[in-house]
Tab-separated table of C-alpha atoms and ligand atoms in Angstrom:
chain	number	residue	atom	x	y	z
A	1	MET	CA	1.065	53.174	-13.503
A	2	ARG	CA	3.568	55.137	-11.480
A	3	ILE	CA	3.834	58.795	-12.308
A	4	LEU	CA	6.854	60.909	-11.540
A	5	ILE	CA	5.904	64.455	-10.666
A	6	VAL	CA	8.766	66.876	-10.858
A	7	GLY	CA	8.714	70.583	-10.134
A	8	LEU	CA	5.580	72.217	-8.781
A	9	THR	CA	5.738	75.904	-7.977
A	10	ILE	CA	7.087	78.496	-10.342
A	11	LEU	CA	7.227	82.226	-10.655
A	12	PHE	CA	5.755	84.351	-13.407
A	13	GLY	CA	7.095	87.844	-12.903
A	14	ASN	CA	6.507	88.795	-9.339
A	15	VAL	CA	3.490	86.596	-8.906
A	16	ALA	CA	3.855	83.247	-7.234
A	17	TYR	CA	2.057	80.949	-9.663
A	18	ALA	CA	1.269	77.352	-8.899
A	19	ALA	CA	1.675	75.947	-12.359
A	20	ALA	CA	1.409	72.492	-13.698
A	21	PRO	CA	4.642	70.570	-14.154
A	22	ARG	CA	5.490	68.690	-17.277
A	23	LEU	CA	5.260	65.004	-16.519
A	24	VAL	CA	7.073	61.966	-17.698
A	25	VAL	CA	5.610	58.549	-17.145
A	26	PRO	CA	7.573	55.313	-17.091
A	27	MET	CA	6.533	52.932	-19.817
A	28	PRO	CA	3.884	50.521	-18.514
A	29	SER	CA	5.280	47.076	-17.895
A	30	THR	CA	2.724	45.552	-20.239
A	31	ILE	CA	3.997	47.324	-23.333
A	32	VAL	CA	6.123	45.289	-25.694
A	33	PRO	CA	8.304	47.543	-27.825
A	34	THR	CA	8.176	46.971	-31.546
A	35	PRO	CA	11.095	44.861	-32.773
A	36	ASP	CA	13.090	45.834	-35.847
A	37	VAL	CA	13.108	49.549	-35.129
A	38	ALA	CA	16.471	51.143	-35.724
A	39	ALA	CA	17.413	53.467	-32.893
A	40	ILE	CA	18.614	56.165	-35.254
A	41	GLY	CA	17.201	57.797	-38.334
A	42	PRO	CA	14.964	60.602	-39.562
A	43	ARG	CA	11.765	61.244	-37.632
A	44	THR	CA	8.412	62.758	-38.458
A	45	VAL	CA	6.340	64.490	-35.811
A	46	TYR	CA	2.677	65.300	-36.321
A	47	LEU	CA	1.689	68.466	-34.448
A	48	ASN	CA	-2.006	67.798	-33.955
A	49	PHE	CA	-4.085	70.935	-33.309
A	50	GLU	CA	-7.287	69.426	-34.697
A	51	GLY	CA	-8.332	67.096	-31.882
A	52	ALA	CA	-7.987	63.357	-31.476
A	53	SER	CA	-10.033	60.293	-30.602
A	54	LEU	CA	-7.900	58.045	-28.450
A	55	SER	CA	-8.454	54.649	-26.945
A	56	ARG	CA	-6.891	53.537	-23.720
A	57	SER	CA	-4.392	50.721	-24.110
A	58	GLN	CA	-2.270	48.831	-21.667
A	59	PHE	CA	-0.249	47.322	-24.469
A	60	ALA	CA	0.447	50.010	-27.037
A	61	ASP	CA	1.210	53.680	-27.472
A	62	ASP	CA	0.688	54.278	-31.142
A	63	ALA	CA	-0.155	57.476	-32.996
A	64	THR	CA	-1.057	55.522	-36.125
A	65	THR	CA	-3.848	53.616	-34.372
A	66	GLY	CA	-4.869	56.165	-31.716
A	67	GLU	CA	-3.988	53.798	-28.872
A	68	SER	CA	-2.576	55.608	-25.855
A	69	ALA	CA	-1.022	54.174	-22.724
A	70	ILE	CA	-1.455	57.515	-20.978
A	71	VAL	CA	-5.187	58.214	-21.294
A	72	VAL	CA	-7.184	56.929	-18.334
A	73	GLN	CA	-10.187	56.140	-20.535
A	74	ASN	CA	-11.267	56.258	-24.165
A	75	LEU	CA	-11.819	59.876	-24.996
A	76	SER	CA	-12.074	62.527	-27.665
A	77	ILE	CA	-9.954	65.632	-27.299
A	78	GLY	CA	-11.250	68.750	-28.951
A	79	ALA	CA	-9.261	70.943	-31.309
A	80	PHE	CA	-6.728	73.392	-29.907
A	81	ASP	CA	-8.487	76.354	-28.291
A	82	ALA	CA	-6.247	79.426	-28.366
A	83	ASN	CA	-8.434	81.139	-25.799
A	84	SER	CA	-7.487	78.557	-23.187
A	85	LEU	CA	-3.946	79.973	-23.179
A	86	ARG	CA	-2.895	82.351	-20.456
A	87	SER	CA	-2.969	84.962	-23.201
A	88	THR	CA	-3.118	84.840	-26.983
A	89	GLU	CA	-0.524	87.645	-26.905
A	90	GLY	CA	-2.402	89.395	-29.694
A	91	LEU	CA	-2.098	86.452	-32.092
A	92	THR	CA	-4.801	84.611	-33.964
A	93	ARG	CA	-5.168	80.850	-33.580
A	94	SER	CA	-3.512	80.212	-36.941
A	95	GLN	CA	-0.681	82.618	-36.090
A	96	ILE	CA	-0.107	80.747	-32.840
A	97	ILE	CA	-0.003	77.433	-34.687
A	98	SER	CA	2.470	78.882	-37.207
A	99	ARG	CA	4.629	80.150	-34.358
A	100	VAL	CA	4.622	76.719	-32.719
A	101	VAL	CA	5.573	75.020	-35.995
A	102	SER	CA	8.422	77.422	-36.732
A	103	GLY	CA	9.526	77.364	-33.106
A	104	MET	CA	9.723	73.570	-33.154
A	105	GLN	CA	11.653	73.672	-36.452
A	106	GLN	CA	14.162	76.156	-35.044
A	107	LEU	CA	14.579	74.265	-31.795
A	108	HIS	CA	15.241	71.057	-33.746
A	109	ALA	CA	17.296	72.512	-36.594
A	110	ALA	CA	20.283	70.401	-35.544
A	111	TYR	CA	18.349	67.140	-35.789
A	112	ASN	CA	16.840	65.030	-38.502
A	113	ILE	CA	13.202	65.787	-37.626
A	114	THR	CA	10.342	66.954	-39.807
A	115	PHE	CA	7.272	68.613	-38.265
A	116	THR	CA	3.898	68.630	-39.938
A	117	THR	CA	0.400	69.775	-39.003
A	118	SER	CA	-1.145	67.188	-41.344
A	119	ARG	CA	-1.421	63.585	-40.243
A	120	PRO	CA	1.044	61.511	-42.288
A	121	SER	CA	-0.729	58.973	-44.476
A	122	SER	CA	1.851	56.264	-43.917
A	123	GLY	CA	5.069	55.417	-42.127
A	124	ASN	CA	6.092	55.977	-38.538
A	125	TYR	CA	5.379	59.250	-36.790
A	126	GLN	CA	5.006	60.597	-33.295
A	127	MET	CA	1.985	62.730	-32.508
A	128	ILE	CA	1.811	65.680	-30.132
A	129	VAL	CA	-1.782	66.480	-29.228
A	130	PHE	CA	-2.363	70.140	-28.367
A	131	GLY	CA	-5.647	70.148	-26.491
A	132	GLY	CA	-7.672	68.754	-23.624
A	133	ASN	CA	-6.528	68.965	-20.043
A	134	CYS	CA	-4.296	66.825	-17.883
A	135	ALA	CA	-7.038	65.827	-15.448
A	136	GLY	CA	-9.262	64.527	-18.221
A	137	VAL	CA	-6.484	62.779	-20.116
A	138	ALA	CA	-4.245	61.454	-17.364
A	139	GLY	CA	-6.152	62.035	-14.158
A	140	THR	CA	-3.555	64.381	-12.719
A	141	ASN	CA	-2.334	67.957	-12.997
A	142	CYS	CA	0.263	68.826	-15.613
A	143	ALA	CA	1.108	71.030	-18.577
A	144	GLY	CA	2.203	68.113	-20.703
A	145	ILE	CA	2.727	64.396	-20.390
A	146	ALA	CA	4.596	61.627	-22.197
A	147	LEU	CA	5.840	58.111	-21.745
A	148	ARG	CA	9.558	57.929	-21.356
A	149	ASP	CA	10.609	55.642	-24.166
A	150	CYS	CA	14.190	54.893	-23.158
A	151	GLY	CA	16.232	53.854	-26.169
A	152	ASP	CA	13.424	55.069	-28.454
A	153	GLN	CA	12.062	51.597	-28.909
A	154	MET	CA	8.527	52.654	-29.828
A	155	PRO	CA	8.306	54.565	-33.121
A	156	ASN	CA	4.833	56.089	-32.860
A	157	ASN	CA	4.339	57.546	-29.387
A	158	ILE	CA	1.516	59.925	-28.534
A	159	THR	CA	2.380	62.857	-26.257
A	160	PHE	CA	0.265	65.708	-24.921
A	161	VAL	CA	0.461	69.451	-24.424
A	162	PHE	CA	-2.384	70.974	-22.393
A	163	PRO	CA	-2.681	74.639	-23.407
A	164	GLY	CA	-4.706	75.794	-20.389
A	165	GLY	CA	-2.823	78.642	-18.663
A	166	LEU	CA	0.302	78.386	-20.838
A	167	ARG	CA	2.071	81.202	-22.640
A	168	VAL	CA	2.403	80.807	-26.407
A	169	ASP	CA	6.070	79.839	-26.222
A	170	ASP	CA	5.322	77.337	-23.437
A	171	LEU	CA	3.458	75.369	-26.113
A	172	ILE	CA	6.757	74.999	-27.970
A	173	THR	CA	8.982	74.032	-25.072
A	174	THR	CA	6.386	71.729	-23.547
A	175	ALA	CA	5.858	70.022	-26.893
A	176	ALA	CA	9.606	69.693	-27.361
A	177	GLN	CA	10.064	68.165	-23.933
A	178	GLU	CA	7.201	65.683	-24.184
A	179	ASN	CA	8.245	64.650	-27.684
A	180	ALA	CA	11.844	64.209	-26.515
A	181	HIS	CA	10.688	61.971	-23.656
A	182	ALA	CA	9.340	59.723	-26.397
A	183	TYR	CA	12.881	59.598	-27.857
A	184	GLY	CA	14.212	58.569	-24.455
A	185	LEU	CA	15.329	61.870	-22.966
A	186	GLY	CA	14.754	62.599	-19.290
A	187	HIS	CA	14.747	65.813	-17.314
A	188	THR	CA	17.813	67.829	-16.421
A	189	ASP	CA	18.542	70.501	-13.835
A	190	ASP	CA	19.571	73.075	-16.477
A	191	THR	CA	16.884	75.772	-16.631
A	192	THR	CA	17.932	76.721	-20.197
A	193	ASP	CA	17.370	73.126	-21.357
A	194	VAL	CA	13.906	72.357	-22.734
A	195	MET	CA	14.231	69.194	-20.629
A	196	TYR	CA	13.973	71.233	-17.426
A	197	PRO	CA	10.829	69.795	-15.846
A	198	ALA	CA	9.084	72.946	-14.639
A	199	ILE	CA	7.818	75.974	-16.522
A	200	THR	CA	9.808	78.991	-15.407
A	201	ASN	CA	9.727	82.679	-16.111
A	202	ALA	CA	12.557	82.383	-18.612
A	203	ILE	CA	11.714	80.195	-21.558
A	204	PRO	CA	14.328	77.535	-22.357
A	205	PHE	CA	15.690	77.819	-25.855
A	206	ARG	CA	17.803	74.753	-26.587
A	207	TYR	CA	18.595	71.158	-25.797
A	208	GLY	CA	21.181	71.437	-23.018
A	209	GLU	CA	24.766	70.417	-23.649
A	210	GLY	CA	27.254	68.847	-21.319
A	211	ASN	CA	26.688	66.439	-18.483
A	212	ILE	CA	23.719	67.715	-16.554
A	213	PRO	CA	22.186	65.854	-13.636
A	214	ASP	CA	19.271	63.809	-14.913
A	215	ASN	CA	16.768	63.031	-12.209
A	216	SER	CA	14.532	60.650	-14.131
A	217	GLY	CA	17.184	58.534	-15.717
A	218	CYS	CA	17.124	55.687	-18.165
A	219	ASN	CA	19.920	53.971	-16.320
A	220	THR	CA	21.938	57.172	-16.294
A	221	SER	CA	22.405	59.911	-13.744
A	222	TYR	CA	23.627	62.543	-16.214
A	223	GLN	CA	22.279	63.610	-19.553
A	224	ASP	CA	23.669	65.632	-22.420
A	225	SER	CA	20.316	66.402	-24.037
A	226	HIS	CA	21.757	67.699	-27.317
A	227	GLN	CA	24.082	64.727	-27.722
A	228	LEU	CA	21.335	62.264	-26.889
A	229	MET	CA	19.121	63.837	-29.551
A	230	LEU	CA	21.969	63.536	-32.060
A	231	ASP	CA	22.699	59.967	-31.020
A	232	THR	CA	19.058	59.005	-31.345
A	233	ILE	CA	17.966	60.911	-34.431
A	234	GLY	CA	21.069	62.113	-36.216
A	235	ALA	CA	21.805	65.434	-37.869
A	236	PRO	CA	19.602	66.722	-40.681
A	237	GLY	CA	20.185	65.204	-44.058
A	238	THR	CA	22.503	62.537	-42.724
A	239	ASP	CA	21.952	59.033	-43.930
A	240	SER	CA	22.466	56.830	-40.931
A	241	ASN	CA	20.594	53.872	-42.345
A	242	GLY	CA	22.286	51.055	-44.162
A	243	PRO	CA	21.070	49.681	-47.495
A	244	THR	CA	17.925	47.631	-47.783
A	245	ILE	CA	18.772	44.135	-48.983
A	246	THR	CA	16.139	42.151	-50.821
A	247	VAL	CA	16.764	38.532	-51.776
A	248	THR	CA	14.405	36.864	-54.229
A	249	ASN	CA	16.317	33.565	-54.330
A	250	PRO	CA	16.889	31.543	-52.193
A	251	GLN	CA	14.139	31.821	-49.605
A	252	THR	CA	14.785	31.236	-45.906
A	253	ASP	CA	15.441	27.509	-45.404
A	254	GLY	CA	15.678	27.100	-49.165
A	255	VAL	CA	18.049	24.792	-51.016
A	256	LEU	CA	20.900	25.845	-53.279
A	257	PHE	CA	22.498	23.531	-55.815
A	258	PRO	CA	25.638	24.314	-57.802
A	259	GLY	CA	24.590	26.407	-60.778
A	260	ASP	CA	21.647	27.969	-58.979
A	261	VAL	CA	21.426	31.733	-58.988
A	262	ILE	CA	21.411	33.900	-55.876
A	263	SER	CA	19.229	36.847	-56.907
A	264	GLY	CA	18.306	40.101	-55.276
A	265	SER	CA	19.218	43.708	-54.844
A	266	ALA	CA	20.612	46.259	-52.440
A	267	ALA	CA	19.210	49.775	-52.423
A	268	ASP	CA	19.935	53.001	-50.586
A	269	SER	CA	19.180	56.661	-51.142
A	270	SER	CA	22.903	57.440	-51.283
A	271	GLY	CA	23.648	54.617	-53.710
A	272	ILE	CA	25.387	51.288	-53.208
A	273	ALA	CA	29.173	51.184	-52.844
A	274	SER	CA	29.629	47.426	-52.583
A	275	VAL	CA	27.862	44.107	-52.226
A	276	GLU	CA	29.501	40.886	-51.069
A	277	ILE	CA	27.919	37.455	-51.001
A	278	ALA	CA	29.360	34.605	-48.923
A	279	ILE	CA	28.600	30.977	-48.159
A	280	GLY	CA	31.049	29.338	-45.764
A	281	GLN	CA	34.597	29.946	-47.017
A	282	TRP	CA	33.416	31.129	-50.431
A	283	SER	CA	32.636	34.762	-51.176
A	284	THR	CA	32.277	37.000	-54.190
A	285	ASN	CA	31.684	40.668	-54.940
A	286	ALA	CA	28.442	41.543	-56.689
A	287	SER	CA	26.592	44.509	-58.094
A	288	ALA	CA	23.636	46.272	-56.470
A	289	ASN	CA	21.291	44.139	-58.566
A	290	PHE	CA	22.867	40.739	-58.239
A	291	ASP	CA	22.483	37.392	-59.977
A	292	VAL	CA	25.339	35.271	-58.703
A	293	ILE	CA	25.824	31.674	-59.786
A	294	VAL	CA	26.561	29.213	-56.989
A	295	PRO	CA	29.845	27.423	-57.768
A	296	SER	CA	30.337	23.699	-57.382
A	297	GLY	CA	32.466	22.221	-54.655
A	298	LEU	CA	30.986	24.100	-51.700
A	299	ALA	CA	30.535	22.221	-48.447
A	300	THR	CA	27.069	20.727	-48.297
A	301	GLY	CA	24.596	20.734	-45.469
A	302	GLN	CA	22.981	23.450	-43.461
A	303	ILE	CA	24.780	26.723	-43.739
A	304	THR	CA	24.164	30.450	-43.764
A	305	LEU	CA	24.118	32.606	-46.886
A	306	TRP	CA	25.476	36.059	-46.009
A	307	ILE	CA	24.932	39.238	-47.992
A	308	PHE	CA	26.842	42.385	-47.025
A	309	ALA	CA	25.965	45.737	-48.577
A	310	THR	CA	27.577	49.140	-47.983
A	311	ASP	CA	26.133	52.447	-49.144
A	312	ASN	CA	28.049	55.513	-50.343
A	313	ASP	CA	27.855	57.015	-46.833
A	314	GLY	CA	29.632	53.997	-45.398
A	315	ASN	CA	26.580	52.488	-43.719
A	316	ARG	CA	26.624	48.717	-43.839
A	317	THR	CA	23.809	46.195	-43.680
A	318	THR	CA	24.139	42.457	-43.289
A	319	LYS	CA	21.485	39.930	-44.195
A	320	SER	CA	21.703	36.268	-43.338
A	321	ILE	CA	19.590	33.481	-44.780
A	322	PRO	CA	19.747	29.956	-43.370
A	323	ILE	CA	19.849	27.565	-46.315
A	324	THR	CA	20.746	24.026	-47.236
A	325	MET	CA	23.682	23.735	-49.620
A	326	ALA	CA	23.300	20.620	-51.726
A	327	SER	CA	25.553	18.830	-54.217
A	328	GLY	CA	22.728	17.410	-56.309
A	329	ASN	CA	23.588	13.861	-55.288
A	330	GLU	CA	21.425	13.809	-52.152
A	331	ASP	CA	18.552	11.382	-51.654
A	332	THR	CA	15.162	12.971	-51.296
A	333	CYS	CA	13.183	12.541	-48.088
A	334	SER	CA	10.103	13.663	-46.252
A	335	LYS	CA	11.142	12.631	-42.743
A	336	ALA	CA	14.298	11.791	-40.828
A	337	SER	CA	13.867	8.028	-41.117
A	338	ASP	CA	14.029	8.300	-44.924
A	339	CYS	CA	17.727	9.169	-44.603
A	340	SER	CA	20.595	6.879	-43.717
A	341	ALA	CA	22.689	7.199	-40.576
A	342	GLY	CA	24.557	10.458	-40.188
A	343	LEU	CA	22.120	12.316	-42.415
A	344	LYS	CA	19.004	14.310	-41.620
A	345	CYS	CA	16.076	15.361	-43.717
A	346	LYS	CA	16.219	19.065	-44.473
A	347	SER	CA	14.228	20.776	-47.205
A	348	ASN	CA	13.331	17.279	-48.536
A	349	LEU	CA	16.997	16.360	-48.987
A	350	CYS	CA	19.154	13.999	-46.917
A	351	VAL	CA	22.026	16.218	-45.811
A	352	PRO	CA	24.848	15.759	-43.308
A	353	ASP	CA	23.535	15.900	-39.761
A	354	ASP	CA	25.677	18.111	-37.634
A	355	GLY	CA	23.527	17.190	-34.642
A	356	LEU	CA	22.926	20.829	-33.862
A	357	ASN	CA	19.729	22.819	-33.507
A	358	GLU	CA	19.014	25.614	-35.920
A	359	LEU	CA	18.168	29.261	-35.467
A	360	GLY	CA	14.817	29.467	-33.690
A	361	ASP	CA	14.911	25.910	-32.317
A	362	THR	CA	14.663	25.416	-28.591
A	363	CYS	CA	17.936	24.774	-26.775
A	364	SER	CA	19.358	24.317	-23.330
A	365	ASN	CA	22.913	25.501	-24.003
A	366	ALA	CA	24.951	27.252	-26.675
A	367	GLN	CA	26.751	24.074	-27.751
A	368	GLU	CA	23.456	22.696	-29.053
A	369	CYS	CA	23.070	25.517	-31.584
A	370	THR	CA	24.532	25.926	-35.069
A	371	THR	CA	24.715	29.620	-34.206
A	372	GLY	CA	26.615	29.034	-30.958
A	373	ILE	CA	24.092	31.181	-29.060
A	374	CYS	CA	21.260	29.933	-26.881
A	375	GLN	CA	19.187	32.869	-25.634
A	376	LEU	CA	16.355	33.030	-23.129
A	377	LEU	CA	13.075	34.522	-24.376
A	378	VAL	CA	10.608	34.841	-21.502
A	379	GLU	CA	10.664	31.275	-20.202
A	380	ASP	CA	12.082	29.221	-23.060
A	381	SER	CA	15.512	29.377	-24.660
A	382	PHE	CA	16.075	29.395	-28.406
A	383	CYS	CA	19.063	29.179	-30.706
A	384	SER	CA	19.654	32.780	-31.668
A	385	GLN	CA	22.116	35.110	-33.314
A	386	THR	CA	23.024	38.721	-32.622
A	387	CYS	CA	21.493	41.608	-34.509
A	388	SER	CA	21.539	45.392	-34.526
A	389	ALA	CA	20.463	48.315	-36.644
A	390	GLU	CA	23.213	47.306	-39.085
A	391	VAL	CA	22.878	43.532	-38.900
A	392	ALA	CA	19.364	42.348	-39.617
A	393	CYS	CA	17.851	38.997	-38.693
A	394	PRO	CA	16.867	36.488	-41.380
A	395	ASP	CA	13.353	36.795	-42.794
A	396	GLY	CA	10.832	35.412	-40.368
A	397	PHE	CA	12.911	36.580	-37.429
A	398	GLY	CA	12.786	39.857	-35.552
A	399	CYS	CA	15.617	41.714	-33.859
A	400	ARG	CA	14.548	42.056	-30.252
A	401	SER	CA	15.609	44.970	-28.135
A	402	ASN	CA	18.196	42.849	-26.359
A	403	GLY	CA	20.085	42.460	-29.652
A	404	PHE	CA	19.144	38.865	-30.479
A	405	CYS	CA	17.035	37.377	-33.256
A	406	PHE	CA	13.909	35.432	-32.395
A	407	LYS	CA	11.138	34.063	-34.551
A	408	SER	CA	8.667	36.833	-35.344
A	409	THR	CA	5.761	34.521	-34.560
A	410	ASN	CA	6.713	34.641	-30.911
A	411	SER	CA	5.703	38.000	-29.505
A	412	GLY	CA	7.472	37.637	-26.214
A	413	CYS	CA	10.334	39.959	-25.420
A	414	SER	CA	13.330	39.683	-23.201
A	415	SER	CA	13.797	41.936	-20.218
A	416	SER	CA	17.537	41.809	-20.622
A	417	SER	CA	19.179	45.215	-20.859
A	418	SER	CA	22.597	44.698	-22.308
A	419	THR	CA	23.082	48.260	-23.527
A	420	PRO	CA	22.756	51.400	-21.438
A	421	LEU	CA	20.227	52.943	-23.810
A	422	LEU	CA	17.706	50.255	-23.115
A	423	MET	CA	14.974	51.278	-20.810
A	424	LEU	CA	15.047	49.748	-17.392
A	425	PHE	CA	11.450	50.639	-16.710
A	426	ILE	CA	10.327	48.104	-19.209
A	427	THR	CA	9.740	44.669	-17.911
A	428	MET	CA	8.735	43.189	-21.146
A	429	VAL	CA	6.096	40.575	-20.865
A	430	LEU	CA	4.474	38.042	-23.025
A	431	LEU	CA	1.518	39.065	-25.132
A	432	GLY	CA	-0.702	36.706	-27.072
A	433	ARG	CA	2.064	34.199	-27.005
A	434	ARG	CA	2.158	31.516	-29.588
A	435	LYS	CA	4.279	28.421	-29.347
A	436	LEU	CA	7.112	28.141	-31.766
A	437	SER	CA	6.341	25.763	-34.538
B	501	ZN	ZN1	9.037	66.078	-18.706
């Protein structure tokens, strides 16, 4: 693992003080980011002062499982020891912890982040461990260390603050910086920005604004730290997530006949403004809890059922389900040879054969795919479709970081970086690869 060391000698008062820098580590090439993680939305950060048992991992960095890509070996870190600070500044341990919590809340008041000193029982959260020392954890010398998760592709990073020799407020700014590395932020040259890489006499008090040179870039040479935090996390109380769409009928690759009912619901904390359901040229508006009857006369064969939902904040989610639309007059089949020429066996029905491969099938060019997209995943290409935080993949498919849907059973990831937020350090590799069925 390559480690970037930035900033070494600082001044405390009049005394030249060789202090530890805050480090940022490129994501190891073996780590495969979790698919299906929206790049924006509220975050929870667990400020851990109670110690942690961590296991070394080359493949994960996950606060929920205690796997760390930073630790050089499996280890237990003891609880935060206030006496290891440069000075307790007259505060008790619990007063110091309270000051760190309120300092983090103030520093992040503009962002949709919640800090807690209790480990969340569920959901995604990042963890900042206050304890141990850099040599024992990472085999180097530093005040804090984090992976730089460009594009915030990993939801549960573990970062570290090593209290030894720090001032009380250095705990806050070091924690803020390491945690922000896990959202994708790099260092800047602005000494008032918490992303300044060295500890200085003056304590930074904000996320810097404006274009500031960024010397550890995720494909950028300038960084507006405040804007990048807003772009990644959002402002407090804002709903940046689209509705959740649940479809109970049909299932993926299911069959719809005229008269069948498309059932499901759309839900969002801000309420649902509209739902639209479409198959081919046909579409209809529906309510948040929908039971829509499929009309007769629709084109038969393989087609996509689309459901569009918009919440009262204007966030939109799209769900697509590949289905077979049937007339009711089809012959049944169990294999292709059961069907006459020009038909293929799909979902036990002989339906018109368009000669094209379906989503998730292997392909050699886009013209072979019903979706019109043939996308490379590691070493094979598959018919794919685009996806984003707003446009989800069908069930059984995951939205990879390159913005294309692939079958969830294949854990490979593409190294393509089509958007500037994506982290160039990551050369995503294949893990426990299973062949597509
Ligand atoms: Zn740093």
